[in-house]
Amino acid sequence: MSDTADTEDNQDMLPSLVQQIVQRITAGEVPIKNIERELICPICKELFTHPLILPCQHSVCHKCVRELLLLNHEDSFDAGSECSLPGSPGPRSRVPSPSMERLDRLARSGSISSPGWRRGSVTPRVTTFPCPGCQHDVDLGERGMSMLFRNFTLESIVERYRQAARAAVAIMCNMCKPPQQEATKSCMDCKASYCNECFKFHHPWGTPKAQHEYVGPTMNFRPKVLMCPEHEMEKVNMYCEVCRRPVCHLCKLGGSHANHKVTSMSSAYKILKEKLSKSIHYLISKEDQVRTQISHLEVLINETEENGQVAECGAYEHFERLFQTLQERKSEMLNSIAQSRMRRLEQLRGQVEEYQGMLENSGLVGYAQEVLKETDQSCFVQTAKQLHTRIAKSTESLRTFHPAADPSFDEFVLETSREETLLKELCFGGVPEPPIIDLSRSRVYNEGLLCWQLAEDTLATDHQVLEYRRLGAEQDEEGASHWRLTDRVYGPSTVVCDLEANSLYSFRVRSCRNSLYSPYSPEVTFHTPPAPAFGFLFNDNCGFSSERLALSKRRDSVESMAGMAFLLAAERVQTGSYMGLDYIIGDTGISQGRQYWAFRVEPHSYLVKVGVASDSKLLEWFHNPRDTSSPRYDHDSGHDSGSEDTCYDLSQPFTLLTVGMGKMFLPKASGGDHGDHSNRVLPMPQRIGVCLDYDAGRVYFYDADTMRCLYERQVDCSGTMYPAFGLMGSGKVHLEEFITAKRLSYM
């Protein structure tokens, strides 16, 4: 088989790309540290040892996969097989093995449990574990690790890397008796290295061993051909494009890849090699650009470091100034308090001394008693006058006692709540980004549901404020309408009430963080409907056909489907095809005023009738027998008078417009214009609105997004009118959430 021969040739040698990489490594063109990170196992953090390719195309060491599969060391293989390849470039600082700690965590979480696992088995029957590279679950199936291919290309690169890292350390002959000679060849069949003499001795001419394949000295002995892990005696000669892995011809004929698209190994080799080469050549050609971008990133790193330090210094200085100001104010206040305390104490102590002088035999009283002993009248008068004044003062102070100083220090009590609030509201995030009003989720009727998307910055906002105004309303001196504000909104949406009908409103919103407001969002405009929103759900009782219509649990959407009864009826029809509409109505009727509702018809719908109908007409539709299997049945004999070819000249108790296949078909306004349909076929709006003016006996159909009236006509409102829908073939109708919200809130 040519594909097999090509495969063998490709497997016997390293790809030229690998050789170029190794040559560049050996020549010192590629720094070892740059390529080393590509050769490190993501689990053990060491150079790959017998790497296996997982289904997600990531590689993991054989021993690491086994450690993830086994729950204890008793189930592990012989410890000797876990060691790295001999000749590794010296000891490395080993990262702690994740074997038991990680495995126990996986076992507890149930990630590697399976119903077919046996504790004593070496390889679990059904085993799942997360890939360390992409975190996708890897299911090894019943065959376990045996289904995984060894990544021989990566293994060869690792071996060449080891040799480049060892530099002058030579590979010794495995057959020489001590002292060993340096090996000059390695036999891929014997999986051993030889010096010249030993190679000649063990591979004599004229023997089968002379035909063995030999290469330069190496520690990497890989098989000549890659064998299929599912069919161990078969070579892989094809590549499955679905599973992205090599397969054999048995896998394609009757195995798990029977229905998958495969290609020959030689074609896959050429295609993948060409893609990889082009990608590498592209990267190499962009090396200057990459270096420029690296330089730019390094500049950004330096700027980030410098700007971060400047910001730290600036913040430190600002807070130091605040601390200094507070410290100064603190010192001033403490000094004022101390001075006031000393002054008051002096005053109170002086008053105490003064009152102590009023006591008998002490102070002023004692002195006065001594003066009274004076017998010389002139001398007594001279002294008593001043003394009498002092005693009169003391007597007065006794009558009206007042402390010389107030012991309270209320004037020094600080009220710092405002300052504390200001400090807490110090803004470090700057002005927040403005939110964006989401037009796809916002709906405006007589009440408006406005939704917006908050800016994706790192700091949360405190609240949002929505502003709106009616365009064309009263204007100020500058000719602008007055904006009305809602209360603070702590979320991504709010409801605006009491909007005027048939008016154009403009809305905008902005965020607030730490008392700083963002700029306003771009203004958006909505046109309110000509009437208040009419709330209803689909009626699942009156005339509802559960065999052909599927109603959602919330009764806010309905879908037509082909039931068994319809198929049996169609099977009885021998000539022609006769089909009828399946009707469904709203659960609430209209008997006065103007009402508006909106809905959405799926674009893939084949035929959907939408409009209004009176209760009398509905009774006729629902109770008139409709045998779709009878050739005499005319499905368009009255109840489907909303056909595009029907001429509306008289007022009737119903109006239905046809929607389907991405189009809206308008009825004819008169008996003429039989051939030209272009002016009556419109693109189907994404949302359709219906407005019924019961008192005026008129119905209107709108494009609910632009509120453009598409069609209107007279309708006989002699009874209770209901929203009506008719479906045929595949079709689906969704009522707007705002229409159903009020009805659902009472259920």
mmCIF file of C-alpha atoms in Angstrom, residues 600-719:
data_model
loop_
_atom_site.group_PDB
_atom_site.id
_atom_site.type_symbol
_atom_site.label_atom_id
_atom_site.label_comp_id
_atom_site.label_asym_id
_atom_site.label_seq_id
_atom_site.Cartn_x
_atom_site.Cartn_y
_atom_site.Cartn_z
ATOM 1 C CA ARG A 600 -43.050 38.234 16.902
ATOM 2 C CA VAL A 601 -43.439 35.654 14.126
ATOM 3 C CA GLU A 602 -40.481 33.334 13.547
ATOM 4 C CA PRO A 603 -38.887 34.052 10.137
ATOM 5 C CA HIS A 604 -39.042 30.362 9.131
ATOM 6 C CA SER A 605 -42.846 30.253 9.551
ATOM 7 C CA TYR A 606 -44.676 29.018 6.455
ATOM 8 C CA LEU A 607 -48.091 30.665 6.933
ATOM 9 C CA VAL A 608 -49.454 32.587 9.915
ATOM 10 C CA LYS A 609 -52.651 34.654 10.047
ATOM 11 C CA VAL A 610 -52.688 37.520 12.580
ATOM 12 C CA GLY A 611 -55.419 39.965 13.518
ATOM 13 C CA VAL A 612 -58.750 40.171 15.408
ATOM 14 C CA ALA A 613 -62.030 38.299 15.349
ATOM 15 C CA SER A 614 -65.386 38.612 17.114
ATOM 16 C CA ASP A 615 -66.760 35.974 19.468
ATOM 17 C CA SER A 616 -69.539 35.075 16.999
ATOM 18 C CA LYS A 617 -67.050 34.449 14.186
ATOM 19 C CA LEU A 618 -64.852 32.390 16.484
ATOM 20 C CA LEU A 619 -67.800 30.150 17.368
ATOM 21 C CA GLU A 620 -68.352 29.575 13.662
ATOM 22 C CA TRP A 621 -64.700 28.682 13.091
ATOM 23 C CA PHE A 622 -64.315 26.412 16.088
ATOM 24 C CA HIS A 623 -67.621 24.552 15.776
ATOM 25 C CA ASN A 624 -67.806 24.204 11.986
ATOM 26 C CA PRO A 625 -66.578 20.655 11.129
ATOM 27 C CA ARG A 626 -63.347 20.674 9.158
ATOM 28 C CA ASP A 627 -62.414 17.335 7.612
ATOM 29 C CA THR A 628 -59.074 17.892 5.935
ATOM 30 C CA SER A 629 -59.272 14.495 4.288
ATOM 31 C CA SER A 630 -62.426 15.319 2.298
ATOM 32 C CA PRO A 631 -61.876 16.706 -1.225
ATOM 33 C CA ARG A 632 -65.154 18.575 -0.838
ATOM 34 C CA TYR A 633 -63.742 20.555 2.108
ATOM 35 C CA ASP A 634 -62.881 24.107 1.171
ATOM 36 C CA HIS A 635 -60.571 25.530 3.800
ATOM 37 C CA ASP A 636 -60.974 29.022 2.353
ATOM 38 C CA SER A 637 -64.759 29.159 2.504
ATOM 39 C CA GLY A 638 -65.290 32.046 4.841
ATOM 40 C CA HIS A 639 -63.086 31.612 7.879
ATOM 41 C CA ASP A 640 -59.987 32.320 5.829
ATOM 42 C CA SER A 641 -61.311 35.418 4.169
ATOM 43 C CA GLY A 642 -58.117 37.162 5.131
ATOM 44 C CA SER A 643 -56.555 35.732 1.974
ATOM 45 C CA GLU A 644 -54.437 38.039 -0.094
ATOM 46 C CA ASP A 645 -56.867 37.697 -3.015
ATOM 47 C CA THR A 646 -59.926 38.673 -1.000
ATOM 48 C CA CYS A 647 -61.363 42.138 -1.593
ATOM 49 C CA TYR A 648 -62.467 43.985 1.543
ATOM 50 C CA ASP A 649 -65.376 46.177 0.522
ATOM 51 C CA LEU A 650 -67.664 45.494 3.473
ATOM 52 C CA SER A 651 -67.073 45.605 7.195
ATOM 53 C CA GLN A 652 -66.701 42.083 8.581
ATOM 54 C CA PRO A 653 -66.401 40.781 12.179
ATOM 55 C CA PHE A 654 -62.775 39.794 11.698
ATOM 56 C CA THR A 655 -59.556 40.897 10.004
ATOM 57 C CA LEU A 656 -56.551 38.640 9.438
ATOM 58 C CA LEU A 657 -53.302 39.472 7.653
ATOM 59 C CA THR A 658 -51.124 36.765 6.144
ATOM 60 C CA VAL A 659 -47.504 36.495 7.257
ATOM 61 C CA GLY A 660 -45.060 33.851 6.145
ATOM 62 C CA MET A 661 -41.775 32.982 4.469
ATOM 63 C CA GLY A 662 -40.316 36.294 5.593
ATOM 64 C CA LYS A 663 -43.077 38.324 3.932
ATOM 65 C CA MET A 664 -46.261 40.158 4.900
ATOM 66 C CA PHE A 665 -49.150 40.051 2.417
ATOM 67 C CA LEU A 666 -51.654 42.920 2.463
ATOM 68 C CA PRO A 667 -55.264 42.342 1.305
ATOM 69 C CA LYS A 668 -56.482 44.093 -1.816
ATOM 70 C CA ALA A 669 -58.264 47.380 -1.307
ATOM 71 C CA SER A 670 -60.565 47.014 -4.335
ATOM 72 C CA GLY A 671 -61.647 44.549 -6.972
ATOM 73 C CA GLY A 672 -58.999 45.609 -9.485
ATOM 74 C CA ASP A 673 -55.292 44.994 -9.603
ATOM 75 C CA HIS A 674 -55.628 41.226 -10.056
ATOM 76 C CA GLY A 675 -52.188 40.625 -11.501
ATOM 77 C CA ASP A 676 -49.862 43.015 -9.683
ATOM 78 C CA HIS A 677 -48.949 41.708 -6.231
ATOM 79 C CA SER A 678 -45.714 43.653 -5.711
ATOM 80 C CA ASN A 679 -47.344 46.564 -3.939
ATOM 81 C CA ARG A 680 -49.060 44.179 -1.493
ATOM 82 C CA VAL A 681 -45.996 42.167 -0.461
ATOM 83 C CA LEU A 682 -43.820 43.699 2.258
ATOM 84 C CA PRO A 683 -40.823 42.374 4.165
ATOM 85 C CA MET A 684 -42.019 40.816 7.411
ATOM 86 C CA PRO A 685 -41.228 43.131 10.353
ATOM 87 C CA GLN A 686 -39.268 41.688 13.236
ATOM 88 C CA ARG A 687 -42.098 42.714 15.556
ATOM 89 C CA ILE A 688 -45.714 43.219 14.492
ATOM 90 C CA GLY A 689 -48.129 45.460 16.372
ATOM 91 C CA VAL A 690 -51.928 45.445 16.229
ATOM 92 C CA CYS A 691 -54.155 48.282 17.464
ATOM 93 C CA LEU A 692 -57.925 47.854 17.742
ATOM 94 C CA ASP A 693 -60.123 50.928 18.113
ATOM 95 C CA TYR A 694 -63.306 49.226 19.291
ATOM 96 C CA ASP A 695 -65.450 52.364 19.455
ATOM 97 C CA ALA A 696 -64.446 53.505 15.951
ATOM 98 C CA GLY A 697 -64.612 49.947 14.546
ATOM 99 C CA ARG A 698 -61.150 50.061 13.012
ATOM 100 C CA VAL A 699 -58.019 47.896 13.229
ATOM 101 C CA TYR A 700 -54.420 48.936 12.462
ATOM 102 C CA PHE A 701 -51.285 46.867 11.785
ATOM 103 C CA TYR A 702 -47.856 48.340 12.620
ATOM 104 C CA ASP A 703 -44.173 47.692 12.325
ATOM 105 C CA ALA A 704 -43.677 47.621 16.105
ATOM 106 C CA ASP A 705 -40.033 48.732 15.888
ATOM 107 C CA THR A 706 -40.701 51.940 13.954
ATOM 108 C CA MET A 707 -44.440 52.307 14.758
ATOM 109 C CA ARG A 708 -45.139 52.763 11.028
ATOM 110 C CA CYS A 709 -48.700 51.844 10.107
ATOM 111 C CA LEU A 710 -48.623 49.156 7.409
ATOM 112 C CA TYR A 711 -52.331 48.509 6.944
ATOM 113 C CA GLU A 712 -55.710 49.552 8.368
ATOM 114 C CA ARG A 713 -59.339 48.712 7.646
ATOM 115 C CA GLN A 714 -62.858 48.834 9.035
ATOM 116 C CA VAL A 715 -63.989 45.922 11.218
ATOM 117 C CA ASP A 716 -67.408 45.078 12.649
ATOM 118 C CA CYS A 717 -67.080 45.270 16.444
ATOM 119 C CA SER A 718 -70.599 44.113 17.231
ATOM 120 C CA GLY A 719 -69.436 41.644 19.874
#
